[in-house]
mmCIF file of C-alpha atoms and ligand atoms in Angstrom:
data_model
loop_
_atom_site.group_PDB
_atom_site.id
_atom_site.type_symbol
_atom_site.label_atom_id
_atom_site.label_comp_id
_atom_site.label_asym_id
_atom_site.label_seq_id
_atom_site.Cartn_x
_atom_site.Cartn_y
_atom_site.Cartn_z
ATOM 1 C CA MET A 1 -32.764 17.204 -0.158
ATOM 2 C CA ILE A 2 -32.647 18.051 3.552
ATOM 3 C CA SER A 3 -32.984 15.067 5.913
ATOM 4 C CA LYS A 4 -35.793 14.879 8.523
ATOM 5 C CA ASN A 5 -33.170 13.654 10.966
ATOM 6 C CA LYS A 6 -30.314 15.715 12.362
ATOM 7 C CA THR A 7 -27.174 15.367 10.287
ATOM 8 C CA SER A 8 -23.507 15.911 10.909
ATOM 9 C CA THR A 9 -20.720 16.081 8.348
ATOM 10 C CA SER A 10 -16.979 15.612 8.303
ATOM 11 C CA GLU A 11 -14.262 15.739 5.663
ATOM 12 C CA ALA A 12 -10.847 14.326 4.853
ATOM 13 C CA VAL A 13 -8.041 15.075 2.402
ATOM 14 C CA SER A 14 -5.679 12.709 0.596
ATOM 15 C CA GLU A 15 -1.915 12.557 0.953
ATOM 16 C CA GLY A 16 -1.700 14.390 -2.395
ATOM 17 C CA HIS A 17 -3.660 17.409 -1.166
ATOM 18 C CA PRO A 18 -1.263 20.387 -1.228
ATOM 19 C CA ASP A 19 -1.577 21.154 2.493
ATOM 20 C CA LYS A 20 -0.928 17.487 3.273
ATOM 21 C CA ILE A 21 2.202 17.388 1.106
ATOM 22 C CA ALA A 22 3.441 20.277 3.245
ATOM 23 C CA ASP A 23 2.575 18.439 6.487
ATOM 24 C CA GLN A 24 4.356 15.294 5.301
ATOM 25 C CA ILE A 25 7.546 17.172 4.377
ATOM 26 C CA SER A 26 7.543 18.993 7.733
ATOM 27 C CA ASP A 27 7.058 15.752 9.694
ATOM 28 C CA ALA A 28 9.610 13.812 7.624
ATOM 29 C CA ILE A 29 12.208 16.484 8.432
ATOM 30 C CA LEU A 30 11.240 16.308 12.123
ATOM 31 C CA ASP A 31 11.616 12.508 12.095
ATOM 32 C CA GLU A 32 15.018 12.663 10.397
ATOM 33 C CA MET A 33 16.206 15.142 13.048
ATOM 34 C CA LEU A 34 14.909 12.926 15.879
ATOM 35 C CA LYS A 35 16.600 9.829 14.447
ATOM 36 C CA LYS A 36 19.942 11.579 14.961
ATOM 37 C CA ASP A 37 19.153 13.882 17.879
ATOM 38 C CA LYS A 38 16.327 13.011 20.308
ATOM 39 C CA MET A 39 16.486 16.478 21.839
ATOM 40 C CA ALA A 40 16.080 18.364 18.524
ATOM 41 C CA LYS A 41 13.880 21.443 18.760
ATOM 42 C CA VAL A 42 11.953 21.601 15.521
ATOM 43 C CA ALA A 43 9.300 23.932 14.152
ATOM 44 C CA CYS A 44 9.322 23.169 10.452
ATOM 45 C CA GLU A 45 6.916 24.877 8.040
ATOM 46 C CA THR A 46 6.551 24.083 4.356
ATOM 47 C CA LEU A 47 4.971 26.151 1.578
ATOM 48 C CA ILE A 48 4.321 24.616 -1.829
ATOM 49 C CA SER A 49 3.147 26.597 -4.821
ATOM 50 C CA GLN A 50 3.341 25.413 -8.423
ATOM 51 C CA ASN A 51 6.626 23.510 -8.729
ATOM 52 C CA LEU A 52 8.271 25.369 -5.831
ATOM 53 C CA VAL A 53 8.769 24.193 -2.248
ATOM 54 C CA VAL A 54 9.943 26.597 0.468
ATOM 55 C CA ILE A 55 10.927 25.017 3.767
ATOM 56 C CA ALA A 56 11.225 27.445 6.665
ATOM 57 C CA GLY A 57 10.928 27.482 10.443
ATOM 58 C CA GLU A 58 13.270 27.243 13.382
ATOM 59 C CA ILE A 59 15.417 24.217 14.179
ATOM 60 C CA ASN A 60 18.020 23.764 16.903
ATOM 61 C CA SER A 61 19.746 20.428 16.587
ATOM 62 C CA THR A 62 23.170 18.872 16.435
ATOM 63 C CA ALA A 63 21.778 16.866 13.473
ATOM 64 C CA LYS A 64 20.994 19.921 11.360
ATOM 65 C CA LYS A 65 24.172 19.825 9.287
ATOM 66 C CA ASP A 66 23.771 16.098 8.544
ATOM 67 C CA ILE A 67 20.235 16.205 7.196
ATOM 68 C CA ASP A 68 19.523 16.393 3.467
ATOM 69 C CA ILE A 69 16.478 18.646 3.665
ATOM 70 C CA LYS A 70 15.960 18.872 -0.095
ATOM 71 C CA GLY A 71 16.411 15.128 -0.567
ATOM 72 C CA ILE A 72 13.782 14.389 2.092
ATOM 73 C CA ALA A 73 11.286 16.723 0.422
ATOM 74 C CA LYS A 74 11.888 15.175 -3.007
ATOM 75 C CA GLN A 75 11.427 11.665 -1.640
ATOM 76 C CA ILE A 76 8.098 12.590 -0.035
ATOM 77 C CA ILE A 77 6.866 14.173 -3.274
ATOM 78 C CA LYS A 78 7.918 11.085 -5.237
ATOM 79 C CA ASN A 79 6.296 8.659 -2.765
ATOM 80 C CA ILE A 80 2.986 10.499 -2.958
ATOM 81 C CA GLY A 81 2.998 10.076 -6.731
ATOM 82 C CA TYR A 82 3.854 13.557 -7.975
ATOM 83 C CA THR A 83 6.080 12.240 -10.741
ATOM 84 C CA ASN A 84 4.892 14.391 -13.628
ATOM 85 C CA ILE A 85 4.519 18.155 -13.813
ATOM 86 C CA GLU A 86 1.112 17.632 -15.424
ATOM 87 C CA TYR A 87 -0.115 16.362 -12.036
ATOM 88 C CA GLY A 88 0.732 19.737 -10.476
ATOM 89 C CA LEU A 89 4.177 18.947 -9.014
ATOM 90 C CA ASP A 90 7.176 16.855 -10.097
ATOM 91 C CA TYR A 91 9.903 15.583 -7.774
ATOM 92 C CA LYS A 92 12.427 15.571 -10.637
ATOM 93 C CA SER A 93 12.127 19.237 -11.566
ATOM 94 C CA VAL A 94 10.821 20.853 -8.360
ATOM 95 C CA THR A 95 12.718 23.864 -6.990
ATOM 96 C CA ILE A 96 13.321 23.579 -3.248
ATOM 97 C CA ILE A 97 14.436 26.491 -1.080
ATOM 98 C CA ASP A 98 15.783 25.719 2.382
ATOM 99 C CA ALA A 99 15.164 28.798 4.532
ATOM 100 C CA ILE A 100 15.326 27.134 7.949
ATOM 101 C CA GLY A 101 16.670 29.268 10.800
ATOM 102 C CA TYR A 102 17.244 28.811 14.530
ATOM 103 C CA GLN A 103 14.911 28.821 17.535
ATOM 104 C CA SER A 104 14.922 32.141 19.384
ATOM 105 C CA ILE A 105 17.315 32.021 22.350
ATOM 106 C CA ASP A 106 14.595 33.541 24.519
ATOM 107 C CA ILE A 107 12.200 30.690 23.676
ATOM 108 C CA ALA A 108 14.953 28.060 23.981
ATOM 109 C CA ASN A 109 15.746 29.301 27.515
ATOM 110 C CA ALA A 110 12.063 29.183 28.463
ATOM 111 C CA VAL A 111 11.766 25.575 27.267
ATOM 112 C CA GLU A 112 15.018 24.237 28.703
ATOM 113 C CA ARG A 113 14.868 25.915 32.085
ATOM 114 C CA LYS A 114 18.236 26.071 33.792
ATOM 115 C CA ASP A 115 16.635 27.086 37.116
ATOM 116 C CA THR A 116 14.073 24.308 37.573
ATOM 117 C CA LYS A 117 15.644 21.709 35.231
ATOM 118 C CA VAL A 118 12.179 20.800 33.962
ATOM 119 C CA THR A 119 10.939 21.402 30.439
ATOM 120 C CA GLY A 120 8.688 24.417 30.100
ATOM 121 C CA ALA A 121 5.879 24.550 27.536
ATOM 122 C CA GLY A 122 7.179 25.897 24.220
ATOM 123 C CA ASP A 123 4.283 28.313 23.884
ATOM 124 C CA GLN A 124 1.064 29.367 25.542
ATOM 125 C CA GLY A 125 -2.060 27.867 24.047
ATOM 126 C CA ILE A 126 -5.303 26.003 24.457
ATOM 127 C CA ILE A 127 -5.467 22.387 23.395
ATOM 128 C CA PHE A 128 -8.389 19.987 23.079
ATOM 129 C CA GLY A 129 -8.609 16.213 23.154
ATOM 130 C CA TYR A 130 -11.686 14.216 22.249
ATOM 131 C CA ALA A 131 -13.158 10.744 21.914
ATOM 132 C CA CYS A 132 -16.612 9.322 21.347
ATOM 133 C CA ASN A 133 -18.132 5.859 21.152
ATOM 134 C CA GLU A 134 -19.286 6.050 17.509
ATOM 135 C CA THR A 135 -16.573 3.721 16.148
ATOM 136 C CA GLU A 136 -14.192 1.030 17.406
ATOM 137 C CA ASN A 137 -11.432 3.628 17.200
ATOM 138 C CA PHE A 138 -13.415 6.086 19.324
ATOM 139 C CA LEU A 139 -13.702 8.603 16.497
ATOM 140 C CA PRO A 140 -16.729 10.311 14.903
ATOM 141 C CA ILE A 141 -18.080 7.989 12.232
ATOM 142 C CA ALA A 142 -18.361 10.647 9.500
ATOM 143 C CA TYR A 143 -14.703 11.498 10.016
ATOM 144 C CA GLU A 144 -13.531 7.895 10.009
ATOM 145 C CA LEU A 145 -15.467 7.018 6.850
ATOM 146 C CA SER A 146 -14.206 10.131 5.010
ATOM 147 C CA ASN A 147 -10.650 8.968 5.667
ATOM 148 C CA LEU A 148 -11.324 5.332 4.740
ATOM 149 C CA ILE A 149 -12.674 6.359 1.332
ATOM 150 C CA LEU A 150 -9.531 8.323 0.475
ATOM 151 C CA GLN A 151 -7.214 5.605 1.792
ATOM 152 C CA LYS A 152 -8.936 3.123 -0.509
ATOM 153 C CA ALA A 153 -8.644 5.490 -3.489
ATOM 154 C CA SER A 154 -4.959 6.000 -2.719
ATOM 155 C CA LYS A 155 -4.378 2.244 -2.666
ATOM 156 C CA LEU A 156 -6.103 1.743 -6.019
ATOM 157 C CA ARG A 157 -4.119 4.649 -7.502
ATOM 158 C CA LYS A 158 -0.771 3.433 -6.217
ATOM 159 C CA THR A 159 -1.285 -0.204 -7.218
ATOM 160 C CA GLY A 160 -2.303 0.980 -10.690
ATOM 161 C CA GLU A 161 -5.774 -0.575 -10.438
ATOM 162 C CA ILE A 162 -7.253 2.773 -11.398
ATOM 163 C CA LYS A 163 -4.690 4.255 -13.728
ATOM 164 C CA TRP A 164 -6.280 7.650 -14.347
ATOM 165 C CA LEU A 165 -6.397 8.787 -10.704
ATOM 166 C CA ARG A 166 -4.028 11.620 -9.786
ATOM 167 C CA PRO A 167 -2.860 12.340 -6.206
ATOM 168 C CA ASP A 168 -5.021 15.295 -5.067
ATOM 169 C CA ALA A 169 -8.382 14.402 -3.466
ATOM 170 C CA LYS A 170 -10.951 15.332 -0.837
ATOM 171 C CA SER A 171 -13.950 13.514 0.599
ATOM 172 C CA GLN A 172 -16.892 14.357 2.818
ATOM 173 C CA VAL A 173 -19.471 12.182 4.565
ATOM 174 C CA THR A 174 -22.807 13.237 6.113
ATOM 175 C CA ILE A 175 -24.345 10.994 8.779
ATOM 176 C CA GLU A 176 -27.960 11.078 9.991
ATOM 177 C CA TYR A 177 -28.695 10.791 13.718
ATOM 178 C CA ASP A 178 -31.865 9.634 15.464
ATOM 179 C CA PRO A 179 -33.419 11.800 18.226
ATOM 180 C CA ASN A 180 -31.228 9.971 20.814
ATOM 181 C CA LYS A 181 -28.096 11.157 18.976
ATOM 182 C CA LYS A 182 -27.395 7.655 17.662
ATOM 183 C CA PRO A 183 -25.870 7.582 14.162
ATOM 184 C CA ILE A 184 -28.260 5.702 11.848
ATOM 185 C CA ARG A 185 -27.257 6.036 8.181
ATOM 186 C CA ILE A 186 -25.011 7.730 5.677
ATOM 187 C CA ASN A 187 -27.010 10.503 4.036
ATOM 188 C CA ASN A 188 -24.549 11.647 1.359
ATOM 189 C CA ILE A 189 -20.943 11.343 0.257
ATOM 190 C CA VAL A 190 -18.866 13.887 -1.636
ATOM 191 C CA VAL A 191 -15.649 12.862 -3.356
ATOM 192 C CA SER A 192 -13.529 15.204 -5.471
ATOM 193 C CA HIS A 193 -10.650 13.315 -7.028
ATOM 194 C CA GLN A 194 -8.047 14.644 -9.415
ATOM 195 C CA HIS A 195 -7.908 12.663 -12.655
ATOM 196 C CA ASP A 196 -6.311 12.430 -16.100
ATOM 197 C CA PRO A 197 -7.887 14.686 -18.745
ATOM 198 C CA ASP A 198 -9.098 11.984 -21.130
ATOM 199 C CA ILE A 199 -11.618 10.303 -18.852
ATOM 200 C CA SER A 200 -15.343 11.071 -18.756
ATOM 201 C CA GLN A 201 -17.093 12.194 -15.579
ATOM 202 C CA ASP A 202 -19.552 9.299 -16.022
ATOM 203 C CA VAL A 203 -16.703 6.783 -15.825
ATOM 204 C CA ILE A 204 -15.166 8.663 -12.880
ATOM 205 C CA ARG A 205 -18.488 8.636 -11.009
ATOM 206 C CA GLN A 206 -19.166 4.974 -11.696
ATOM 207 C CA THR A 207 -15.629 3.902 -10.738
ATOM 208 C CA ILE A 208 -15.427 5.953 -7.543
ATOM 209 C CA ILE A 209 -18.793 4.616 -6.358
ATOM 210 C CA GLU A 210 -18.305 0.970 -7.367
ATOM 211 C CA LYS A 211 -14.570 0.468 -6.805
ATOM 212 C CA VAL A 212 -13.743 2.938 -4.055
ATOM 213 C CA ILE A 213 -16.811 3.729 -1.941
ATOM 214 C CA LYS A 214 -18.859 0.526 -1.999
ATOM 215 C CA PRO A 215 -16.029 -1.919 -1.219
ATOM 216 C CA THR A 216 -14.973 0.364 1.637
ATOM 217 C CA LEU A 217 -18.362 1.056 3.187
ATOM 218 C CA GLN A 218 -20.765 -1.677 2.089
ATOM 219 C CA ASN A 219 -20.191 -3.787 5.176
ATOM 220 C CA LYS A 220 -20.505 -0.877 7.572
ATOM 221 C CA SER A 221 -23.775 -0.610 9.451
ATOM 222 C CA MET A 222 -24.269 2.962 8.253
ATOM 223 C CA PHE A 223 -24.303 1.933 4.575
ATOM 224 C CA ASP A 224 -27.607 2.530 2.847
ATOM 225 C CA PRO A 225 -28.727 2.013 -0.787
ATOM 226 C CA ASN A 226 -30.240 5.500 -0.800
ATOM 227 C CA ILE A 227 -26.980 7.381 -0.174
ATOM 228 C CA ARG A 228 -26.670 10.436 -2.424
ATOM 229 C CA TYR A 229 -23.316 10.636 -4.171
ATOM 230 C CA TYR A 230 -21.660 13.845 -5.319
ATOM 231 C CA ILE A 231 -18.628 12.754 -7.308
ATOM 232 C CA ASN A 232 -16.478 15.554 -8.701
ATOM 233 C CA PRO A 233 -19.278 18.102 -8.401
ATOM 234 C CA SER A 234 -17.008 20.815 -9.867
ATOM 235 C CA GLY A 235 -17.313 18.979 -13.219
ATOM 236 C CA ASN A 236 -13.565 18.717 -13.852
ATOM 237 C CA PHE A 237 -10.534 18.176 -11.615
ATOM 238 C CA VAL A 238 -7.505 17.813 -13.886
ATOM 239 C CA ILE A 239 -5.479 20.737 -12.557
ATOM 240 C CA GLY A 240 -4.590 19.852 -8.987
ATOM 241 C CA GLY A 241 -1.834 19.548 -6.415
ATOM 242 C CA PRO A 242 0.116 22.735 -5.749
ATOM 243 C CA THR A 243 -0.644 23.988 -9.270
ATOM 244 C CA GLY A 244 -4.339 24.180 -8.359
ATOM 245 C CA ASP A 245 -3.918 25.426 -4.804
ATOM 246 C CA THR A 246 -0.985 26.450 -2.587
ATOM 247 C CA GLY A 247 -0.063 24.041 0.213
ATOM 248 C CA LEU A 248 0.929 25.067 3.736
ATOM 249 C CA THR A 249 1.865 23.090 6.835
ATOM 250 C CA GLY A 250 -0.821 23.155 9.509
ATOM 251 C CA ARG A 251 -3.726 24.239 7.371
ATOM 252 C CA LYS A 252 -5.722 21.044 7.799
ATOM 253 C CA ILE A 253 -6.050 21.071 11.597
ATOM 254 C CA ILE A 254 -9.653 19.867 11.609
ATOM 255 C CA ALA A 255 -8.976 16.988 9.208
ATOM 256 C CA ASP A 256 -5.934 16.202 11.384
ATOM 257 C CA SER A 257 -7.959 15.966 14.587
ATOM 258 C CA TYR A 258 -11.666 15.126 14.952
ATOM 259 C CA GLY A 259 -13.251 16.359 11.744
ATOM 260 C CA GLY A 260 -15.134 19.219 13.397
ATOM 261 C CA PHE A 261 -16.772 17.125 16.134
ATOM 262 C CA ALA A 262 -14.612 18.630 18.904
ATOM 263 C CA ARG A 263 -13.349 22.114 19.561
ATOM 264 C CA HIS A 264 -9.843 23.013 18.407
ATOM 265 C CA GLY A 265 -7.410 25.411 20.038
ATOM 266 C CA GLY A 266 -5.982 26.407 16.648
ATOM 267 C CA GLY A 267 -2.435 25.117 17.062
ATOM 268 C CA ALA A 268 -1.267 22.831 14.260
ATOM 269 C CA TYR A 269 0.573 19.563 14.904
ATOM 270 C CA SER A 270 2.859 18.777 11.965
ATOM 271 C CA GLY A 271 6.501 19.835 11.928
ATOM 272 C CA LYS A 272 6.616 20.443 15.697
ATOM 273 C CA ASP A 273 8.712 18.541 18.243
ATOM 274 C CA ALA A 274 7.086 17.456 21.497
ATOM 275 C CA THR A 275 8.148 20.458 23.584
ATOM 276 C CA LYS A 276 5.461 22.292 21.602
ATOM 277 C CA VAL A 277 2.323 21.582 23.615
ATOM 278 C CA ASP A 278 0.137 22.325 20.588
ATOM 279 C CA ARG A 279 1.138 18.850 19.526
ATOM 280 C CA SER A 280 2.200 16.857 22.604
ATOM 281 C CA ALA A 281 -0.638 18.022 24.859
ATOM 282 C CA ALA A 282 -3.152 17.329 22.059
ATOM 283 C CA TYR A 283 -1.900 13.730 21.990
ATOM 284 C CA MET A 284 -2.123 13.477 25.795
ATOM 285 C CA ALA A 285 -5.604 14.994 25.764
ATOM 286 C CA ARG A 286 -6.712 12.404 23.203
ATOM 287 C CA TYR A 287 -5.199 9.619 25.353
ATOM 288 C CA ILE A 288 -7.180 10.776 28.381
ATOM 289 C CA ALA A 289 -10.433 11.267 26.455
ATOM 290 C CA LYS A 290 -10.186 7.876 24.726
ATOM 291 C CA ASN A 291 -9.507 6.013 27.966
ATOM 292 C CA MET A 292 -12.427 7.802 29.630
ATOM 293 C CA VAL A 293 -14.898 6.819 26.892
ATOM 294 C CA ALA A 294 -13.530 3.256 26.722
ATOM 295 C CA ALA A 295 -14.007 2.984 30.503
ATOM 296 C CA GLY A 296 -17.652 3.920 30.074
ATOM 297 C CA ILE A 297 -17.489 7.335 31.780
ATOM 298 C CA SER A 298 -19.476 8.982 28.964
ATOM 299 C CA LYS A 299 -20.373 8.518 25.284
ATOM 300 C CA GLU A 300 -18.379 11.592 24.385
ATOM 301 C CA PHE A 301 -15.505 13.198 26.250
ATOM 302 C CA GLU A 302 -13.675 16.442 25.523
ATOM 303 C CA ILE A 303 -10.816 17.845 27.574
ATOM 304 C CA GLN A 304 -9.233 21.276 27.312
ATOM 305 C CA LEU A 305 -5.720 21.993 28.574
ATOM 306 C CA ALA A 306 -4.114 25.439 28.669
ATOM 307 C CA TYR A 307 -0.408 26.255 29.067
ATOM 308 C CA ALA A 308 1.850 29.286 29.493
ATOM 309 C CA ILE A 309 5.246 29.507 27.806
ATOM 310 C CA GLY A 310 8.070 28.410 30.088
ATOM 311 C CA LEU A 311 5.752 26.832 32.689
ATOM 312 C CA SER A 312 5.402 23.095 32.891
ATOM 313 C CA ASN A 313 2.021 22.455 34.526
ATOM 314 C CA PRO A 314 -1.136 23.463 32.689
ATOM 315 C CA VAL A 315 -2.605 26.762 33.852
ATOM 316 C CA SER A 316 -6.115 25.376 33.393
ATOM 317 C CA THR A 317 -7.936 22.100 32.713
ATOM 318 C CA LYS A 318 -11.571 21.609 31.803
ATOM 319 C CA ILE A 319 -13.710 18.672 30.762
ATOM 320 C CA THR A 320 -16.981 18.415 28.849
ATOM 321 C CA THR A 321 -18.694 15.049 29.256
ATOM 322 C CA GLY A 322 -22.405 15.591 28.762
ATOM 323 C CA ILE A 323 -22.929 14.155 32.280
ATOM 324 C CA ASN A 324 -25.514 16.204 34.117
ATOM 325 C CA ASP A 325 -23.795 16.052 37.504
ATOM 326 C CA GLU A 326 -21.348 18.808 38.413
ATOM 327 C CA ASN A 327 -19.870 16.991 41.409
ATOM 328 C CA TYR A 328 -19.220 13.850 39.399
ATOM 329 C CA GLU A 329 -17.506 15.918 36.670
ATOM 330 C CA LYS A 330 -15.397 17.612 39.376
ATOM 331 C CA ARG A 331 -14.327 14.184 40.663
ATOM 332 C CA ILE A 332 -13.342 13.101 37.153
ATOM 333 C CA LEU A 333 -11.273 16.242 36.648
ATOM 334 C CA GLU A 334 -9.556 15.761 40.004
ATOM 335 C CA PHE A 335 -8.785 12.169 39.057
ATOM 336 C CA ILE A 336 -7.216 13.342 35.790
ATOM 337 C CA ILE A 337 -5.064 15.963 37.512
ATOM 338 C CA ASN A 338 -3.892 13.449 40.140
ATOM 339 C CA ASN A 339 -3.228 10.543 37.787
ATOM 340 C CA PHE A 340 -1.917 11.971 34.502
ATOM 341 C CA ASP A 341 1.338 13.925 34.368
ATOM 342 C CA LEU A 342 0.383 16.845 32.150
ATOM 343 C CA THR A 343 3.789 18.554 32.099
ATOM 344 C CA PRO A 344 5.782 18.452 28.828
ATOM 345 C CA ASP A 345 8.298 16.072 30.465
ATOM 346 C CA GLY A 346 5.501 13.816 31.756
ATOM 347 C CA ILE A 347 3.735 13.739 28.401
ATOM 348 C CA ILE A 348 6.947 13.110 26.433
ATOM 349 C CA LYS A 349 7.873 10.224 28.716
ATOM 350 C CA LYS A 350 4.444 8.592 28.801
ATOM 351 C CA LEU A 351 3.830 8.847 25.048
ATOM 352 C CA LYS A 352 7.477 8.300 23.958
ATOM 353 C CA LEU A 353 7.470 11.493 21.941
ATOM 354 C CA ARG A 354 11.221 11.773 21.360
ATOM 355 C CA GLU A 355 10.947 8.882 18.879
ATOM 356 C CA PRO A 356 10.743 9.484 15.097
ATOM 357 C CA ILE A 357 7.080 8.507 14.830
ATOM 358 C CA TYR A 358 5.622 11.653 13.340
ATOM 359 C CA SER A 359 5.455 10.675 9.658
ATOM 360 C CA LYS A 360 2.798 8.127 10.647
ATOM 361 C CA THR A 361 0.581 10.984 11.764
ATOM 362 C CA SER A 362 0.844 13.363 8.837
ATOM 363 C CA THR A 363 -1.737 11.660 6.591
ATOM 364 C CA TYR A 364 -5.308 10.509 7.275
ATOM 365 C CA GLY A 365 -5.475 11.890 10.795
ATOM 366 C CA HIS A 366 -3.369 11.996 13.956
ATOM 367 C CA PHE A 367 -5.894 9.915 15.919
ATOM 368 C CA GLY A 368 -7.390 6.448 15.666
ATOM 369 C CA LYS A 369 -4.196 4.670 14.566
ATOM 370 C CA ASN A 370 -3.754 2.007 17.200
ATOM 371 C CA GLU A 371 0.012 1.650 16.870
ATOM 372 C CA LEU A 372 0.487 5.150 18.293
ATOM 373 C CA GLU A 373 1.069 5.488 22.056
ATOM 374 C CA TRP A 374 -1.749 7.955 22.668
ATOM 375 C CA GLU A 375 -4.296 5.455 21.339
ATOM 376 C CA LYS A 376 -3.467 2.853 23.992
ATOM 377 C CA LEU A 377 -6.239 1.865 26.368
ATOM 378 C CA ASP A 378 -3.967 1.044 29.297
ATOM 379 C CA PHE A 379 -5.702 3.390 31.736
ATOM 380 C CA VAL A 380 -9.180 1.956 31.326
ATOM 381 C CA ASP A 381 -8.985 -0.501 34.252
ATOM 382 C CA LYS A 382 -7.817 2.174 36.650
ATOM 383 C CA ILE A 383 -10.637 4.506 35.608
ATOM 384 C CA LYS A 384 -13.190 1.699 35.909
ATOM 385 C CA GLU A 385 -11.917 0.805 39.348
ATOM 386 C CA GLU A 386 -12.133 4.394 40.527
ATOM 387 C CA PHE A 387 -15.579 5.164 39.132
ATOM 388 C CA LYS A 388 -17.091 1.650 39.219
ATOM 389 C CA THR A 389 -18.323 1.996 35.646
HETATM 390 P P1 AMP B 401 -8.640 23.756 0.340
HETATM 391 O O1 AMP B 401 -8.567 22.293 0.687
HETATM 392 O O2 AMP B 401 -9.517 24.523 1.267
HETATM 393 O O3 AMP B 401 -7.296 24.361 0.159
HETATM 394 O O4 AMP B 401 -9.444 23.819 -1.084
HETATM 395 C C1 AMP B 401 -8.919 23.627 -2.349
HETATM 396 C C2 AMP B 401 -8.825 22.161 -2.686
HETATM 397 O O5 AMP B 401 -9.877 21.752 -3.531
HETATM 398 C C3 AMP B 401 -7.570 21.776 -3.466
HETATM 399 O O6 AMP B 401 -6.436 21.690 -2.719
HETATM 400 C C4 AMP B 401 -7.996 20.456 -4.078
HETATM 401 O O7 AMP B 401 -7.840 19.374 -3.165
HETATM 402 C C5 AMP B 401 -9.454 20.687 -4.364
HETATM 403 N N1 AMP B 401 -9.650 21.056 -5.788
HETATM 404 C C6 AMP B 401 -8.811 21.732 -6.596
HETATM 405 N N2 AMP B 401 -9.330 21.837 -7.867
HETATM 406 C C7 AMP B 401 -10.529 21.196 -7.823
HETATM 407 C C8 AMP B 401 -11.549 20.940 -8.818
HETATM 408 N N3 AMP B 401 -11.411 21.343 -10.075
HETATM 409 N N4 AMP B 401 -12.658 20.263 -8.416
HETATM 410 C C9 AMP B 401 -12.793 19.851 -7.134
HETATM 411 N N5 AMP B 401 -11.872 20.050 -6.177
HETATM 412 C C10 AMP B 401 -10.747 20.718 -6.496
#
């Protein structure tokens, strides 16, 4: 049934989704490198198909010889819960191929510039950052709720409270908006969760609604008794993990960022060290956007940054605020350029991106987790002072 109101939808994937397993392995390898070598240059890509993991990419680091790549991958697979080949992957019998090479000398020279002594961007690219006032975490509500549902399911699976859940899962939430673009209610929820073979779809539906969704969402203002639920609409989801679908690093860029509510430049985050602006500038852009919305500049704020390989300053910056005043927008952009250091060195320093923090980002979104530097609201006062908001 189509709603009379405008709707908007977002989705999330669990830590057992094949693409997410790949992201977690890539980021765990990055973190292990950074623990031993803060200057490691890492671009780590993982492919997982059936019971095979191929880890490739380019890494330059003094730590390379000391890192147990295969051991890290096995530990991640085990932690997720892939402990039986019937689930689609098994840490005990998995074949792991380490095909990691070295960063091109041409790129390495462009990043570590001997002439200027400043870090150049590791690639060209366009990067977006976004925030909105729909939730306390300044994220779109459909996106946040999609993630909360899967985090709850994961908890119940891992504590053994629901024994027949397997690791692979996806969720999707549709929110209705009033004519003033205010979110008013959840219209429908889709959950596809991998499960053991000997459990009926009726029990799965009942359990997911009563034990996963309702305890997670019942106290949220968007909850509504008339929500339509689509639980395992395929009818069966026993075959899953990398046996059902190949996993690749960087293939969940929308679930990693803003769930489709902002534009995306296309560059993935996981597996990349902070000299890659695809990742570091996306974190800086989020930091700026979140502080702007928290300061009351606008309900929604999107910023685009563009870089050229080897250069440190962005080659272009643009903001989209929904404010119908070109001069005011120009002032905001000028303020950003004058007050935020948007060079790779500036971003790395401000957001402490040489630390091994990346595994925290590789599941359930890179944004909205308050312990991460780019979620801090320490620029709000300065923005308020400048714009008297
Ligand atoms: P994608 O996320 O675009 O790669 O789409 C495939 C995903 O759908 C898989 O990775 C699983 O998370 C999910 N999936 C696999 N088998 C089923 C199934 N039988 N029913 C519902 N979802 C499934």
